[in-house]
């Protein structure tokens, strides 16, 4: 299918650029803010602070349509032996802004960092699904049913008083909805086949962006990424025939994103 997407790329500070986005106009945001001080981002991370991410979440609520969704992918730095907990603070503040925490999903990476000395391997990041009201779109992606129950078999759910009730779920079907833990290939030439993207220090896996855009939006909808980086969300949005608004502060990263999205 040929793309007829509207693409708008904005270079500059996300708080300033978000002011140019009309209120209640964005169907879906798929973005990943800086993770504390884990990356330098060409020296730009010095401008990142709690005040900034609070401001971004406040503006995203205003810019998101009723029924729209924000996918906020985030992790935590470990400082003096303790995780910062910034991801939880951001999720709670998004709710203070008016968002619902529709789902807490896990992005499970299949690559491992250097071995930790006194803790288990860190293998995941959070994907908080914030919604402005009830999500108006959900195109659930399905997977093969691994343990398929026959329609004659009984499944039960337990109530708060301890009693059980028979449930049908999706028994007898060859496929079922995916879990909210997504194992995704990461690393060189696995996150993306585009070598140019790896000039960015923390690229988004293409599979993650494609799956969220498929799940929470429809063709012709507007997708936003206010921390565009190497442009993966834009590549996915254009390929899936969505309109896209991308914001990036760093000039080098902006040029990479612009080229990738143009050639998508």
Short mmCIF file of C-alpha atoms in Angstrom, two decimals:
data_model
loop_
_atom_site.label_atom_id
_atom_site.label_comp_id
_atom_site.label_asym_id
_atom_site.label_seq_id
_atom_site.Cartn_x
_atom_site.Cartn_y
_atom_site.Cartn_z
CA UNK A 1 0.00 0.00 0.00
CA UNK A 2 1.41 3.41 -0.89
CA UNK A 3 1.61 5.87 1.99
CA UNK A 4 -0.48 9.03 1.98
CA UNK A 5 0.64 10.03 5.45
CA UNK A 6 1.12 13.62 6.57
CA UNK A 7 4.58 13.93 8.15
CA UNK A 8 5.56 16.88 10.36
CA UNK A 9 9.05 16.89 11.86
CA UNK A 10 9.95 19.56 14.42
CA UNK A 11 13.49 20.27 15.63
CA UNK A 12 13.71 21.85 19.05
CA UNK A 13 12.86 21.51 22.70
CA UNK A 14 9.88 19.20 23.17
CA UNK A 15 8.12 21.53 25.63
CA UNK A 16 8.33 24.41 23.17
CA UNK A 17 7.42 22.30 20.12
CA UNK A 18 4.46 20.65 21.85
CA UNK A 19 2.88 24.10 22.16
CA UNK A 20 2.52 24.13 18.36
CA UNK A 21 0.51 20.88 18.34
CA UNK A 22 -3.26 21.56 18.43
CA UNK A 23 -5.13 20.54 21.57
CA UNK A 24 -7.07 17.25 21.45
CA UNK A 25 -5.52 16.32 18.09
CA UNK A 26 -3.26 13.33 18.77
CA UNK A 27 -4.67 9.80 18.62
CA UNK A 28 -1.56 8.01 19.84
CA UNK A 29 1.83 8.88 21.28
CA UNK A 30 4.57 6.26 21.20
CA UNK A 31 7.68 7.64 22.87
CA UNK A 32 10.59 6.89 25.16
CA UNK A 33 11.96 9.74 27.29
CA UNK A 34 15.55 9.85 28.57
CA UNK A 35 16.13 7.29 31.33
CA UNK A 36 17.60 9.37 34.16
CA UNK A 37 21.30 9.73 33.24
CA UNK A 38 21.83 6.40 31.47
CA UNK A 39 22.73 8.09 28.16
CA UNK A 40 24.40 11.40 27.32
CA UNK A 41 22.45 12.03 24.07
CA UNK A 42 25.23 14.23 22.61
CA UNK A 43 25.33 16.25 25.81
CA UNK A 44 21.61 17.09 25.77
CA UNK A 45 20.67 15.00 28.80
CA UNK A 46 21.92 17.80 31.07
CA UNK A 47 18.68 19.65 30.24
CA UNK A 48 16.51 16.71 31.35
CA UNK A 49 14.89 17.00 34.78
CA UNK A 50 11.77 16.13 36.75
CA UNK A 51 10.37 19.54 35.90
CA UNK A 52 10.70 18.73 32.19
CA UNK A 53 9.06 15.30 32.26
CA UNK A 54 6.22 16.66 34.38
CA UNK A 55 5.70 19.40 31.82
CA UNK A 56 5.74 16.90 28.95
CA UNK A 57 3.12 14.67 30.59
CA UNK A 58 0.91 17.68 31.30
CA UNK A 59 1.08 18.79 27.67
CA UNK A 60 0.53 15.28 26.33
CA UNK A 61 -2.75 15.09 28.24
CA UNK A 62 -3.90 18.36 26.66
CA UNK A 63 -2.83 17.34 23.14
CA UNK A 64 -4.32 13.82 23.28
CA UNK A 65 -7.82 13.23 21.96
CA UNK A 66 -10.50 11.79 24.22
CA UNK A 67 -10.02 8.04 23.87
CA UNK A 68 -6.41 8.52 22.81
CA UNK A 69 -3.43 6.61 24.19
CA UNK A 70 0.14 7.42 25.24
CA UNK A 71 2.69 4.58 25.20
CA UNK A 72 5.49 5.68 27.56
CA UNK A 73 8.51 3.36 27.42
CA UNK A 74 10.88 3.93 30.32
CA UNK A 75 13.44 2.36 32.62
CA UNK A 76 15.44 3.41 35.68
CA UNK A 77 19.08 4.13 36.36
CA UNK A 78 20.83 2.46 39.29
CA UNK A 79 22.51 5.05 41.53
CA UNK A 80 24.61 4.03 44.53
CA UNK A 81 23.15 0.54 44.42
CA UNK A 82 19.49 1.62 44.24
CA UNK A 83 17.16 1.98 41.28
CA UNK A 84 15.83 5.53 41.07
CA UNK A 85 12.14 4.63 40.73
CA UNK A 86 11.69 7.49 38.25
CA UNK A 87 9.52 5.27 36.03
CA UNK A 88 6.98 4.83 38.85
CA UNK A 89 7.02 8.54 39.64
CA UNK A 90 6.24 9.31 36.01
CA UNK A 91 3.37 6.80 35.88
CA UNK A 92 1.82 8.21 39.05
CA UNK A 93 2.20 11.79 37.82
CA UNK A 94 0.55 10.91 34.50
CA UNK A 95 -2.46 9.78 36.52
CA UNK A 96 -2.41 13.07 38.43
CA UNK A 97 -2.58 14.82 35.04
CA UNK A 98 -5.81 12.95 34.26
CA UNK A 99 -4.60 9.89 32.38
CA UNK A 100 -5.78 6.40 33.25
CA UNK A 101 -3.08 3.78 33.68
CA UNK A 102 -4.75 1.45 31.21
CA UNK A 103 -2.03 -1.20 31.31
CA UNK A 104 1.48 -1.74 32.64
CA UNK A 105 3.27 -3.70 29.95
CA UNK A 106 6.76 -5.16 29.87
CA UNK A 107 9.25 -4.88 27.00
CA UNK A 108 11.49 -7.91 27.51
CA UNK A 109 14.87 -7.62 25.80
CA UNK A 110 16.65 -10.74 24.63
CA UNK A 111 20.09 -9.18 25.07
CA UNK A 112 22.01 -8.95 28.33
CA UNK A 113 24.25 -6.20 29.72
CA UNK A 114 27.44 -6.89 31.65
CA UNK A 115 26.82 -9.31 34.56
CA UNK A 116 25.65 -7.56 37.73
CA UNK A 117 27.57 -8.27 40.91
CA UNK A 118 24.73 -8.59 43.42
CA UNK A 119 21.44 -8.68 41.50
CA UNK A 120 19.80 -10.59 38.64
CA UNK A 121 20.19 -9.61 35.01
CA UNK A 122 18.11 -6.55 34.09
CA UNK A 123 16.12 -7.72 31.09
CA UNK A 124 13.08 -5.45 30.79
CA UNK A 125 11.67 -1.95 30.59
CA UNK A 126 8.20 -0.68 31.37
CA UNK A 127 5.69 0.27 28.70
CA UNK A 128 3.05 2.30 30.51
CA UNK A 129 -0.18 2.59 28.52
CA UNK A 130 -1.85 5.85 29.53
CA UNK A 131 -5.32 6.57 28.15
CA UNK A 132 -7.45 9.70 28.13
CA UNK A 133 -10.68 8.05 29.14
CA UNK A 134 -11.41 4.61 27.78
CA UNK A 135 -9.25 3.82 24.71
CA UNK A 136 -11.31 4.33 21.57
CA UNK A 137 -9.16 1.89 19.55
CA UNK A 138 -7.80 -1.53 20.36
CA UNK A 139 -6.72 -3.76 17.49
CA UNK A 140 -5.49 -6.66 19.58
CA UNK A 141 -2.57 -8.57 18.09
CA UNK A 142 -2.96 -12.32 18.36
CA UNK A 143 -0.52 -15.17 18.92
CA UNK A 144 -0.69 -18.93 18.58
CA UNK A 145 -2.41 -20.66 21.49
CA UNK A 146 0.27 -22.71 23.23
CA UNK A 147 -1.89 -24.53 25.75
CA UNK A 148 -5.22 -24.85 23.98
CA UNK A 149 -8.13 -25.99 26.11
CA UNK A 150 -11.02 -27.77 24.50
CA UNK A 151 -14.32 -25.94 24.56
CA UNK A 152 -15.69 -28.67 26.85
CA UNK A 153 -13.05 -28.01 29.51
CA UNK A 154 -13.92 -25.63 32.33
CA UNK A 155 -11.84 -22.55 33.20
CA UNK A 156 -12.66 -20.61 36.34
CA UNK A 157 -12.03 -17.19 37.83
CA UNK A 158 -12.08 -16.45 41.56
CA UNK A 159 -14.11 -13.63 43.12
CA UNK A 160 -13.02 -11.53 46.09
CA UNK A 161 -15.10 -13.71 48.45
CA UNK A 162 -13.24 -16.82 47.30
CA UNK A 163 -16.05 -18.25 45.17
CA UNK A 164 -15.36 -19.32 41.58
CA UNK A 165 -17.19 -18.83 38.32
CA UNK A 166 -16.82 -20.74 35.05
CA UNK A 167 -15.36 -18.65 32.24
CA UNK A 168 -15.15 -19.34 28.51
CA UNK A 169 -12.17 -17.05 27.70
CA UNK A 170 -10.87 -18.01 24.24
CA UNK A 171 -11.00 -21.77 24.61
CA UNK A 172 -10.80 -23.97 21.55
CA UNK A 173 -9.22 -21.26 19.39
CA UNK A 174 -5.99 -21.62 17.44
CA UNK A 175 -4.91 -18.10 18.39
CA UNK A 176 -5.43 -15.80 21.35
CA UNK A 177 -4.56 -12.23 22.33
CA UNK A 178 -0.88 -11.59 23.00
CA UNK A 179 0.37 -11.30 26.56
CA UNK A 180 1.30 -7.87 27.92
CA UNK A 181 4.93 -9.02 28.23
CA UNK A 182 6.54 -8.61 24.81
CA UNK A 183 9.84 -10.45 24.14
CA UNK A 184 11.56 -8.39 21.45
CA UNK A 185 14.85 -8.91 19.64
CA UNK A 186 17.34 -6.14 20.41
CA UNK A 187 20.92 -5.37 19.52
CA UNK A 188 22.83 -4.59 16.35
CA UNK A 189 20.89 -5.49 13.19
CA UNK A 190 18.10 -6.97 15.33
CA UNK A 191 16.37 -3.82 16.62
CA UNK A 192 16.35 -2.62 13.00
CA UNK A 193 18.12 -3.47 9.74
CA UNK A 194 18.87 0.22 9.16
CA UNK A 195 22.56 0.77 9.94
CA UNK A 196 22.08 4.55 10.03
CA UNK A 197 19.82 4.23 13.09
CA UNK A 198 22.65 2.88 15.22
CA UNK A 199 24.30 6.31 15.24
CA UNK A 200 21.77 7.00 18.02
CA UNK A 201 22.81 5.64 21.41
CA UNK A 202 19.43 4.19 22.41
CA UNK A 203 17.34 3.16 19.42
CA UNK A 204 13.77 1.93 19.56
CA UNK A 205 13.14 -1.65 18.31
CA UNK A 206 11.02 -1.41 15.18
CA UNK A 207 8.82 -4.33 16.28
CA UNK A 208 7.84 -2.46 19.43
CA UNK A 209 6.80 0.67 17.53
CA UNK A 210 4.92 -1.26 14.81
CA UNK A 211 2.98 -3.36 17.32
CA UNK A 212 1.87 -0.43 19.47
CA UNK A 213 0.81 1.63 16.47
CA UNK A 214 -1.20 -1.32 15.12
CA UNK A 215 -2.77 -1.89 18.53
CA UNK A 216 -3.88 1.61 19.54
CA UNK A 217 -4.56 3.46 16.26
CA UNK A 218 -6.13 3.14 12.83
CA UNK A 219 -5.07 4.25 9.35
CA UNK A 220 -5.24 8.03 9.02
CA UNK A 221 -4.82 8.63 12.76
CA UNK A 222 -2.18 11.01 14.10
CA UNK A 223 0.81 9.46 15.90
CA UNK A 224 3.23 11.58 17.93
CA UNK A 225 6.75 10.95 19.21
CA UNK A 226 8.02 13.88 21.27
CA UNK A 227 11.45 12.24 21.80
CA UNK A 228 11.90 11.10 18.21
CA UNK A 229 15.56 10.03 18.41
CA UNK A 230 16.47 8.02 15.31
CA UNK A 231 12.89 8.19 14.01
CA UNK A 232 11.70 4.60 14.47
CA UNK A 233 8.17 5.60 15.53
CA UNK A 234 7.93 7.80 12.43
CA UNK A 235 9.11 4.98 10.17
CA UNK A 236 6.45 2.69 11.61
CA UNK A 237 3.71 5.34 11.46
CA UNK A 238 4.41 6.18 7.83
CA UNK A 239 4.65 2.51 6.85
CA UNK A 240 1.27 1.86 8.51
CA UNK A 241 -0.36 4.88 6.81
CA UNK A 242 -0.70 7.06 9.89
CA UNK A 243 -0.01 10.79 10.08
CA UNK A 244 3.07 11.53 12.16
CA UNK A 245 4.44 14.37 14.27
CA UNK A 246 8.02 13.95 15.46
CA UNK A 247 9.98 16.21 17.81
CA UNK A 248 13.73 15.98 18.36
CA UNK A 249 16.12 18.38 20.07
CA UNK A 250 19.47 17.14 18.75
CA UNK A 251 20.39 18.21 15.22
CA UNK A 252 22.38 15.05 14.40
CA UNK A 253 19.59 12.74 15.54
CA UNK A 254 17.01 14.90 13.77
CA UNK A 255 18.82 14.45 10.45
CA UNK A 256 19.01 10.67 10.94
CA UNK A 257 15.28 10.53 11.71
CA UNK A 258 14.40 12.78 8.78
CA UNK A 259 16.31 10.58 6.34
CA UNK A 260 14.89 7.33 7.70
CA UNK A 261 11.30 8.56 7.65
CA UNK A 262 11.69 10.07 4.17
CA UNK A 263 12.98 6.73 2.86
CA UNK A 264 10.45 4.57 4.72
#
